[in-house]
Coordinates of C-alpha atoms (C1' of nucleotides) in Angstrom, one line a residue:
Chain A
M1 CA 29.6 36.3 -81.2
A2 CA 26.5 37.5 -79.5
K3 CA 25.0 34.0 -79.2
I4 CA 27.3 32.8 -76.5
N5 CA 26.8 36.0 -74.5
M6 CA 23.1 35.8 -74.6
E7 CA 23.1 32.2 -73.5
R8 CA 25.4 32.9 -70.6
R9 CA 23.4 35.9 -69.6
A10 CA 20.2 34.0 -69.5
K11 CA 21.6 31.0 -67.8
I12 CA 23.5 32.8 -65.1
G13 CA 21.0 35.3 -64.0
R14 CA 17.9 33.1 -63.5
E15 CA 18.4 31.4 -60.2
R16 CA 20.2 34.2 -58.3
R17 CA 17.7 36.7 -59.5
A18 CA 14.7 34.7 -58.7
R19 CA 16.0 34.0 -55.2
T20 CA 16.5 37.6 -54.3
H21 CA 13.2 38.6 -55.9
A22 CA 11.5 36.0 -53.8
Q23 CA 13.3 37.3 -50.7
I24 CA 11.9 40.7 -51.3
V25 CA 8.4 39.5 -51.9
E26 CA 8.6 37.5 -48.8
A27 CA 9.7 40.4 -46.7
G28 CA 7.0 42.6 -48.2
T29 CA 4.4 40.0 -47.5
M30 CA 5.5 39.8 -43.9
L31 CA 5.5 43.5 -43.4
L32 CA 2.1 43.9 -45.1
A33 CA 0.7 41.3 -42.8
Q34 CA 1.9 43.3 -39.8
G35 CA 1.1 46.9 -40.2
P36 CA -0.9 49.1 -42.5
A37 CA 0.0 49.4 -46.2
K38 CA 0.8 53.1 -45.8
A39 CA 3.7 52.3 -43.5
L40 CA 5.3 50.0 -46.1
T41 CA 8.5 51.7 -47.1
V42 CA 11.2 50.7 -49.5
E43 CA 13.9 50.9 -46.8
A44 CA 11.8 48.8 -44.4
V45 CA 11.4 46.1 -47.1
A46 CA 15.0 46.2 -48.0
E47 CA 16.2 45.9 -44.4
A48 CA 13.7 43.1 -43.7
A49 CA 15.0 41.3 -46.7
G50 CA 18.6 41.9 -45.7
L51 CA 19.4 43.8 -48.8
A52 CA 20.4 47.3 -49.8
K53 CA 17.8 49.8 -51.0
G54 CA 19.4 49.9 -54.5
T55 CA 18.8 46.2 -54.8
F56 CA 15.1 46.7 -54.3
Y57 CA 15.0 49.0 -57.3
Y58 CA 16.9 46.6 -59.4
H59 CA 14.0 44.2 -59.0
F60 CA 11.0 46.4 -58.7
Q61 CA 10.0 49.8 -60.1
N62 CA 8.5 50.9 -56.7
I63 CA 6.6 49.8 -53.7
E64 CA 3.3 49.6 -55.7
E65 CA 4.8 47.0 -58.0
L66 CA 5.8 44.9 -55.0
V67 CA 2.4 45.2 -53.3
S68 CA 0.8 44.3 -56.6
E69 CA 2.8 41.1 -56.8
V70 CA 2.1 40.3 -53.2
T71 CA -1.6 40.7 -53.9
G72 CA -1.4 38.5 -57.0
Q73 CA 0.3 35.8 -55.0
L74 CA -2.3 36.1 -52.3
G75 CA -5.0 35.7 -54.9
R76 CA -3.4 32.5 -56.1
S77 CA -3.0 31.2 -52.6
F78 CA -6.6 31.9 -52.2
D79 CA -7.5 29.7 -55.2
D80 CA -5.2 27.0 -53.8
V81 CA -7.2 27.0 -50.6
L82 CA -10.5 26.7 -52.5
S83 CA -9.9 24.8 -55.6
P84 CA -8.9 21.2 -55.0
D85 CA -12.3 19.6 -54.8
R86 CA -14.6 22.5 -55.5
F87 CA -15.0 21.9 -59.2
E88 CA -16.3 18.4 -58.5
M89 CA -19.4 19.9 -56.8
S90 CA -22.4 20.4 -59.0
D91 CA -24.4 22.5 -56.6
P92 CA -23.3 26.2 -56.6
I93 CA -24.5 26.6 -53.0
A94 CA -22.2 23.6 -52.1
R95 CA -19.3 25.3 -53.8
I96 CA -20.0 28.6 -52.0
S97 CA -20.3 26.8 -48.7
F98 CA -17.1 25.0 -49.3
A99 CA -15.2 28.1 -50.2
F100 CA -16.6 30.0 -47.3
T101 CA -15.7 27.4 -44.7
Q102 CA -12.3 26.7 -46.1
S103 CA -11.2 30.3 -46.1
L104 CA -12.4 30.8 -42.5
E105 CA -10.5 27.7 -41.4
K106 CA -7.5 28.9 -43.2
A107 CA -7.8 32.3 -41.5
I108 CA -8.0 30.6 -38.1
S109 CA -4.9 28.5 -38.7
D110 CA -2.9 31.2 -40.4
T111 CA -3.5 34.7 -39.0
G112 CA -0.8 36.2 -41.1
W113 CA -2.7 35.1 -44.1
A114 CA -5.9 36.4 -42.6
R115 CA -4.3 39.8 -41.9
L116 CA -3.2 40.0 -45.5
V117 CA -6.6 39.0 -46.8
V118 CA -8.3 41.7 -44.7
Q119 CA -5.8 44.3 -45.7
S120 CA -6.0 43.5 -49.4
A121 CA -9.8 43.3 -49.4
Q122 CA -9.8 46.9 -48.1
T123 CA -7.1 48.4 -50.1
R124 CA -6.6 46.4 -53.3
G125 CA -9.4 46.8 -55.7
E126 CA -8.1 44.0 -57.9
F127 CA -8.3 41.5 -55.1
A128 CA -11.7 42.5 -53.9
R129 CA -13.0 42.4 -57.5
S130 CA -11.5 39.0 -58.1
V131 CA -13.2 37.6 -55.0
R132 CA -16.5 39.3 -55.9
D133 CA -16.4 38.0 -59.5
N134 CA -15.9 34.4 -58.5
L135 CA -18.7 34.6 -56.1
K136 CA -21.0 36.3 -58.5
T137 CA -20.7 33.5 -60.9
E138 CA -21.8 30.9 -58.4
I139 CA -24.6 33.1 -57.1
A140 CA -26.0 33.8 -60.5
E141 CA -26.3 30.1 -61.0
A142 CA -27.9 29.5 -57.6
I143 CA -30.4 32.2 -58.2
A144 CA -31.2 30.8 -61.6
Q145 CA -31.9 27.4 -59.9
G146 CA -34.2 29.1 -57.5
H147 CA -32.1 28.1 -54.6
M148 CA -32.0 31.6 -53.0
T149 CA -34.4 34.0 -51.5
V150 CA -32.3 37.0 -52.3
R151 CA -32.7 37.9 -55.9
D152 CA -30.2 40.7 -56.4
P153 CA -26.9 39.1 -57.1
E154 CA -24.9 42.2 -56.0
L155 CA -26.7 42.2 -52.7
A156 CA -26.1 38.5 -52.2
V157 CA -22.4 39.0 -52.9
D158 CA -22.3 41.9 -50.4
I159 CA -24.0 39.8 -47.8
L160 CA -21.6 36.8 -48.2
V161 CA -18.5 38.9 -48.5
G162 CA -19.6 41.1 -45.6
I163 CA -20.1 38.3 -43.2
W164 CA -16.9 36.5 -44.4
L165 CA -14.7 39.6 -44.1
Q166 CA -16.0 40.7 -40.7
V167 CA -15.9 37.2 -39.2
T168 CA -12.3 37.0 -40.5
R169 CA -11.6 40.3 -38.8
G170 CA -13.1 38.9 -35.6
I171 CA -10.8 35.9 -35.8
L172 CA -7.9 38.3 -35.7
Q173 CA -9.1 40.1 -32.6
R174 CA -10.7 37.4 -30.5
V175 CA -10.1 33.7 -30.1
A176 CA -12.3 31.8 -32.5
P177 CA -14.8 29.6 -30.7
P178 CA -14.9 25.9 -31.8
E179 CA -17.9 26.0 -34.2
L180 CA -17.2 29.4 -35.6
S181 CA -16.9 28.5 -39.3
S182 CA -19.9 26.3 -39.5
Q183 CA -22.0 28.7 -37.5
A184 CA -21.0 31.6 -39.7
L185 CA -21.7 29.6 -42.8
E186 CA -25.2 28.7 -41.5
A187 CA -25.9 32.3 -40.8
A188 CA -24.6 33.3 -44.3
L189 CA -26.8 30.7 -46.0
R190 CA -29.9 31.8 -44.0
A191 CA -29.1 35.4 -45.0
I192 CA -29.2 34.7 -48.7
G193 CA -32.1 32.4 -48.1
S194 CA -30.5 29.0 -48.8
A195 CA -30.7 27.4 -45.4
R196 CA -30.0 23.7 -45.6
P197 CA -30.0 20.9 -43.0
K198 CA -26.7 20.4 -41.3
S199 CA -26.2 16.9 -42.6
P200 CA -25.1 17.0 -46.2
S201 CA -26.6 13.8 -47.7
P202 CA -24.1 11.7 -49.7
Chain B
M1 CA -5.1 93.2 -11.8
A2 CA -5.3 89.8 -13.4
K3 CA -9.0 89.7 -13.2
I4 CA -9.7 92.0 -16.1
N5 CA -7.1 90.4 -18.3
M6 CA -8.6 86.9 -17.7
E7 CA -12.1 88.0 -18.5
R8 CA -11.0 89.8 -21.7
R9 CA -8.9 86.8 -22.7
A10 CA -11.7 84.4 -22.3
K11 CA -14.3 86.6 -23.9
I12 CA -12.4 87.7 -27.0
G13 CA -11.0 84.3 -28.0
R14 CA -14.0 82.2 -28.0
E15 CA -15.9 82.9 -31.1
R16 CA -13.0 83.5 -33.5
R17 CA -11.2 80.5 -32.2
A18 CA -14.2 78.2 -32.4
R19 CA -14.9 79.3 -36.0
T20 CA -11.4 78.6 -37.3
H21 CA -11.4 75.3 -35.4
A22 CA -14.6 74.3 -37.1
Q23 CA -13.2 75.3 -40.4
I24 CA -10.3 73.0 -40.0
V25 CA -12.5 70.1 -38.8
E26 CA -14.7 70.7 -41.8
A27 CA -11.8 70.7 -44.2
G28 CA -10.4 67.6 -42.6
T29 CA -13.8 65.8 -42.8
M30 CA -14.1 66.6 -46.5
L31 CA -10.6 65.4 -47.3
L32 CA -11.1 62.2 -45.3
A33 CA -14.3 61.5 -47.1
Q34 CA -12.4 61.8 -50.4
G35 CA -9.2 59.9 -50.2
P36 CA -7.4 57.5 -48.0
A37 CA -6.4 58.6 -44.5
K38 CA -2.7 58.1 -45.3
A39 CA -2.9 61.0 -47.8
L40 CA -4.2 63.4 -45.2
T41 CA -1.5 66.0 -44.8
V42 CA -1.3 69.0 -42.6
E43 CA -0.6 71.2 -45.6
A44 CA -3.6 69.8 -47.5
V45 CA -5.9 70.4 -44.6
A46 CA -4.6 74.0 -44.1
E47 CA -5.0 74.8 -47.8
A48 CA -8.5 73.3 -48.0
A49 CA -9.4 75.4 -45.0
G50 CA -7.8 78.5 -46.5
L51 CA -5.4 78.9 -43.6
A52 CA -1.6 78.8 -43.1
K53 CA 0.0 75.7 -41.8
G54 CA 1.1 77.4 -38.6
T55 CA -2.6 78.1 -37.8
F56 CA -3.3 74.4 -38.0
Y57 CA -0.7 73.7 -35.3
Y58 CA -2.2 76.5 -33.2
H59 CA -5.4 74.5 -33.0
F60 CA -4.2 70.9 -33.1
Q61 CA -1.2 69.0 -32.0
N62 CA -1.1 67.0 -35.2
I63 CA -3.1 65.3 -37.8
E64 CA -4.0 62.4 -35.5
E65 CA -5.7 64.8 -33.1
L66 CA -7.8 66.2 -36.0
V67 CA -8.7 62.8 -37.3
S68 CA -9.7 61.8 -33.7
E69 CA -12.0 64.8 -33.5
V70 CA -13.5 64.1 -36.9
T71 CA -14.1 60.5 -35.8
G72 CA -15.8 61.6 -32.6
Q73 CA -18.0 64.0 -34.5
L74 CA -18.9 61.2 -36.9
G75 CA -19.8 59.0 -33.9
R76 CA -22.1 61.7 -32.6
S77 CA -23.7 62.2 -36.0
F78 CA -24.2 58.5 -36.0
D79 CA -26.1 58.6 -32.8
D80 CA -28.2 61.5 -34.2
V81 CA -29.2 59.4 -37.1
L82 CA -30.2 56.6 -34.9
S83 CA -31.5 58.0 -31.6
P84 CA -34.7 60.0 -32.1
D85 CA -37.3 57.3 -31.7
R86 CA -35.2 54.3 -31.0
F87 CA -35.4 54.5 -27.2
E88 CA -39.1 54.3 -27.4
M89 CA -38.9 50.8 -28.8
S90 CA -39.1 48.0 -26.3
D91 CA -38.0 45.2 -28.6
P92 CA -34.2 45.0 -29.1
I93 CA -34.7 43.5 -32.5
A94 CA -36.9 46.4 -33.5
R95 CA -34.2 48.8 -32.3
I96 CA -31.5 47.0 -34.3
S97 CA -33.7 47.0 -37.3
F98 CA -34.4 50.7 -37.0
A99 CA -30.7 51.5 -36.7
F100 CA -29.7 49.2 -39.5
T101 CA -32.2 50.7 -41.9
Q102 CA -31.6 54.3 -40.9
S103 CA -27.9 54.1 -41.4
L104 CA -28.3 52.5 -44.8
E105 CA -30.7 55.2 -45.9
K106 CA -28.4 57.8 -44.6
A107 CA -25.5 56.3 -46.5
I108 CA -27.6 56.3 -49.7
S109 CA -28.6 60.0 -49.3
D110 CA -25.2 61.2 -48.2
T111 CA -22.3 59.4 -49.8
G112 CA -19.7 61.6 -48.2
W113 CA -21.0 60.4 -44.8
A114 CA -20.9 56.8 -46.1
R115 CA -17.4 57.2 -47.2
L116 CA -16.4 58.5 -43.9
V117 CA -18.2 55.7 -42.0
V118 CA -16.5 53.0 -44.1
Q119 CA -13.1 54.7 -43.8
S120 CA -13.5 55.1 -40.0
A121 CA -14.8 51.6 -39.5
Q122 CA -11.6 50.3 -41.1
T123 CA -9.0 52.5 -39.5
R124 CA -10.4 53.9 -36.3
G125 CA -10.6 51.4 -33.6
E126 CA -12.6 53.7 -31.3
F127 CA -15.3 54.1 -33.9
A128 CA -15.6 50.4 -34.7
R129 CA -15.6 49.6 -31.0
S130 CA -18.3 52.1 -30.2
V131 CA -20.6 50.7 -33.0
R132 CA -19.9 47.2 -31.8
D133 CA -20.6 47.9 -28.2
N134 CA -23.9 49.5 -28.9
L135 CA -24.9 46.6 -31.0
K136 CA -23.7 44.1 -28.5
T137 CA -26.0 45.5 -25.8
E138 CA -29.0 45.1 -28.0
I139 CA -28.0 41.6 -29.1
A140 CA -27.4 40.3 -25.6
E141 CA -30.9 41.3 -24.8
A142 CA -32.4 39.7 -27.9
I143 CA -30.5 36.5 -27.2
A144 CA -31.7 36.5 -23.6
Q145 CA -35.3 36.8 -24.9
G146 CA -34.8 33.9 -27.1
H147 CA -35.4 35.9 -30.2
M148 CA -32.3 34.8 -32.0
T149 CA -30.9 31.5 -33.4
V150 CA -27.3 32.6 -33.2
R151 CA -26.1 32.3 -29.7
D152 CA -22.7 33.8 -29.8
P153 CA -23.1 37.6 -29.3
E154 CA -19.7 38.3 -31.0
L155 CA -20.6 36.3 -34.0
A156 CA -24.0 38.0 -34.2
V157 CA -22.3 41.4 -34.1
D158 CA -19.9 40.4 -36.8
I159 CA -22.7 39.2 -39.0
L160 CA -24.7 42.4 -38.6
V161 CA -21.7 44.7 -38.9
G162 CA -20.3 42.7 -41.8
I163 CA -23.5 43.0 -43.9
W164 CA -24.0 46.6 -42.9
L165 CA -20.5 47.7 -43.8
Q166 CA -20.3 45.7 -47.0
V167 CA -23.7 46.9 -48.2
T168 CA -22.6 50.4 -47.4
R169 CA -19.5 49.9 -49.5
G170 CA -21.7 48.6 -52.3
I171 CA -23.8 51.8 -52.1
L172 CA -20.6 53.8 -52.8
Q173 CA -19.7 51.7 -55.9
R174 CA -23.0 50.9 -57.4
V175 CA -26.4 52.6 -57.7
A176 CA -28.5 51.4 -54.8
P177 CA -31.6 49.6 -56.1
P178 CA -35.0 50.8 -54.6
E179 CA -35.6 48.2 -51.9
L180 CA -31.9 47.8 -50.9
S181 CA -32.2 48.8 -47.2
S182 CA -35.2 46.6 -46.5
Q183 CA -33.8 43.7 -48.4
A184 CA -30.5 44.0 -46.6
L185 CA -32.3 44.2 -43.3
E186 CA -34.3 41.1 -44.0
A187 CA -31.2 39.2 -44.9
A188 CA -29.5 40.3 -41.8
L189 CA -32.4 39.3 -39.6
R190 CA -32.5 35.9 -41.3
A191 CA -28.8 35.5 -40.7
I192 CA -29.0 36.0 -37.0
G193 CA -32.2 34.0 -36.9
S194 CA -34.7 36.7 -36.2
A195 CA -36.8 36.7 -39.4
R196 CA -40.0 38.6 -38.9
P197 CA -43.0 39.4 -41.2
K198 CA -42.6 42.5 -43.2
S199 CA -45.5 44.4 -41.6
P200 CA -44.5 45.8 -38.2
S201 CA -47.7 45.7 -36.2
P202 CA -48.5 49.0 -34.3
Chain C
dA1 C1' -6.5 106.3 -31.6
dG2 C1' -4.0 103.2 -28.4
dT3 C1' -3.5 98.8 -25.8
dC4 C1' -2.8 94.1 -25.6
dA5 C1' -4.4 89.2 -25.4
dT6 C1' -5.1 86.3 -28.9
dT7 C1' -4.8 84.5 -33.4
dT8 C1' -2.7 84.1 -37.9
dC9 C1' 1.1 83.8 -41.0
dG10 C1' 4.8 81.7 -43.7
dA11 C1' 9.7 81.1 -43.7
dC12 C1' 12.7 77.9 -41.7
dG13 C1' 15.3 73.7 -40.1
dA14 C1' 14.7 68.9 -39.3
dT15 C1' 13.5 64.5 -40.8
dA16 C1' 11.8 60.7 -43.7
dT17 C1' 11.4 58.5 -48.0
dA18 C1' 11.9 58.1 -53.0
dG19 C1' 14.7 57.1 -56.7
dT20 C1' 19.5 57.3 -59.2
dC21 C1' 24.1 55.8 -60.3
dA22 C1' 29.0 54.9 -60.4
dA23 C1' 31.7 51.6 -58.2
dT24 C1' 32.1 47.0 -56.7
dA25 C1' 31.1 42.1 -56.0
dT26 C1' 29.7 37.6 -57.7
dG27 C1' 30.3 33.4 -59.9
dA28 C1' 29.8 30.4 -64.2
dA29 C1' 32.4 29.5 -68.1
dA30 C1' 36.6 29.6 -70.8
Chain D
dT1 C1' 43.1 32.5 -63.4
dT2 C1' 40.8 35.5 -66.2
dT3 C1' 36.7 37.2 -68.3
dC4 C1' 32.4 39.5 -68.2
dA5 C1' 27.3 39.6 -67.8
dT6 C1' 24.7 40.2 -64.1
dA7 C1' 23.6 41.5 -59.4
dT8 C1' 24.5 44.3 -55.3
dT9 C1' 25.8 48.2 -52.7
dG10 C1' 25.4 52.6 -50.3
dA11 C1' 26.2 57.3 -51.0
dC12 C1' 23.9 61.0 -53.1
dT13 C1' 20.1 64.2 -54.8
dA14 C1' 15.5 65.5 -54.8
dT15 C1' 11.2 66.0 -52.7
dA16 C1' 7.5 65.9 -49.3
dT17 C1' 6.0 66.7 -44.9
dC18 C1' 6.6 67.8 -40.2
dG19 C1' 6.7 70.9 -36.5
dT20 C1' 8.7 75.5 -34.7
dC21 C1' 8.9 80.3 -34.1
dG22 C1' 9.3 85.3 -34.3
dA23 C1' 6.8 88.7 -36.5
dA24 C1' 2.5 90.6 -38.0
dA25 C1' -2.5 91.1 -37.9
dT26 C1' -6.9 91.2 -35.5
dG27 C1' -10.3 93.3 -33.0
dA28 C1' -12.6 94.2 -28.3
dC29 C1' -12.1 97.4 -25.0
dT30 C1' -10.5 101.8 -23.1

DNA sequence: AGTCATTTCGACGATATAGTCAATATGAAA
DNA sequence: TTTCATATTGACTATATCGTCGAAATGACT
């Protein structure tokens, strides 16, 4: 009786629904990477996705819910950029360095992503917090191992995040010089008092 | 004929007009220091200033013009914080250090000001550019004198501005530990490769 | 007290955006 | 081909904010 109906319902909806949902997220991501978040309107998203406004509301409660999902997706993409080899490294400074460089390189090669990161870091507490928390874990370890001059973990995080974010902004406004990522990394390591020789011994 | 009218006109208007204008700017400043710039509405400003909406439009073309003036005023207050003794210093690094510390101290003692600075740095190109340009002048000199490891002036500016801005943000979200400004300064100097002993000789 | 340039007021029309909903379309399964 | 759960549409209402304008208030000067 009801059984068949439920099965049908579940089966039919999935793919179509998921596709449209993804379309909207994609459109929202694109628009967010372009202008300021305040200018993100339901109509603009719907039009960019080639859908009617009502369809948007069938998939999301409101713009906030969409932005939240975009932010979440960005966070995951962030992890993708950083994770592959990172967990193999035993030294927390090495992990930080890897993440720092990787995300700058990604920003250079994908300015849309960079724009989104900068945008989100400014306006989405969740995103900023997540980045901060990850960093803080590494830094606490580094401090404990006596690998850093800076003793206040919060300050250390501010320094690293500050340099990273501002250099990323710079990438969006100027052409990135060849050695940018490595030079920025060296400066960041000096700042927290973890300067190391350039050649990482094997 | 017209002479008397013109004189009257000029004389009468001044004070009253200036006072109301200032009221509006003050209200706008307060609101900007509170929430995001997108939420700044003409009605909100008018109400906060205790005036009718029409009065706002008698003094400003639109919100943008108000925000622009607030930004300009902030820029001037910024100079006030920095200027008094700065020009007496011959060493560019000393000048940078002075400005860096002063503005962090100001942020600690006046969080409204800090909020405004952070806000403006993010959304007002003019403000960000002005800060950048001032810094770049000093940095170019420091590089020329061989006082810095970092050679790319743009990168040096990004590093200093990045740390400064992020530490300022930190001040707004956490309680500033006692030695914050000086520790942040030391980190910043290390970052650009201009570490100096703590005691500035006379 | 009267004059008049200037300033202030708030109602008003215009516009933009949010969110709703009844009607319609879609397409897999029977 | 028909059925029907699900998805899509766009017109509609509600609301927020903008910017305008004629009328009223202000207050320095006569």
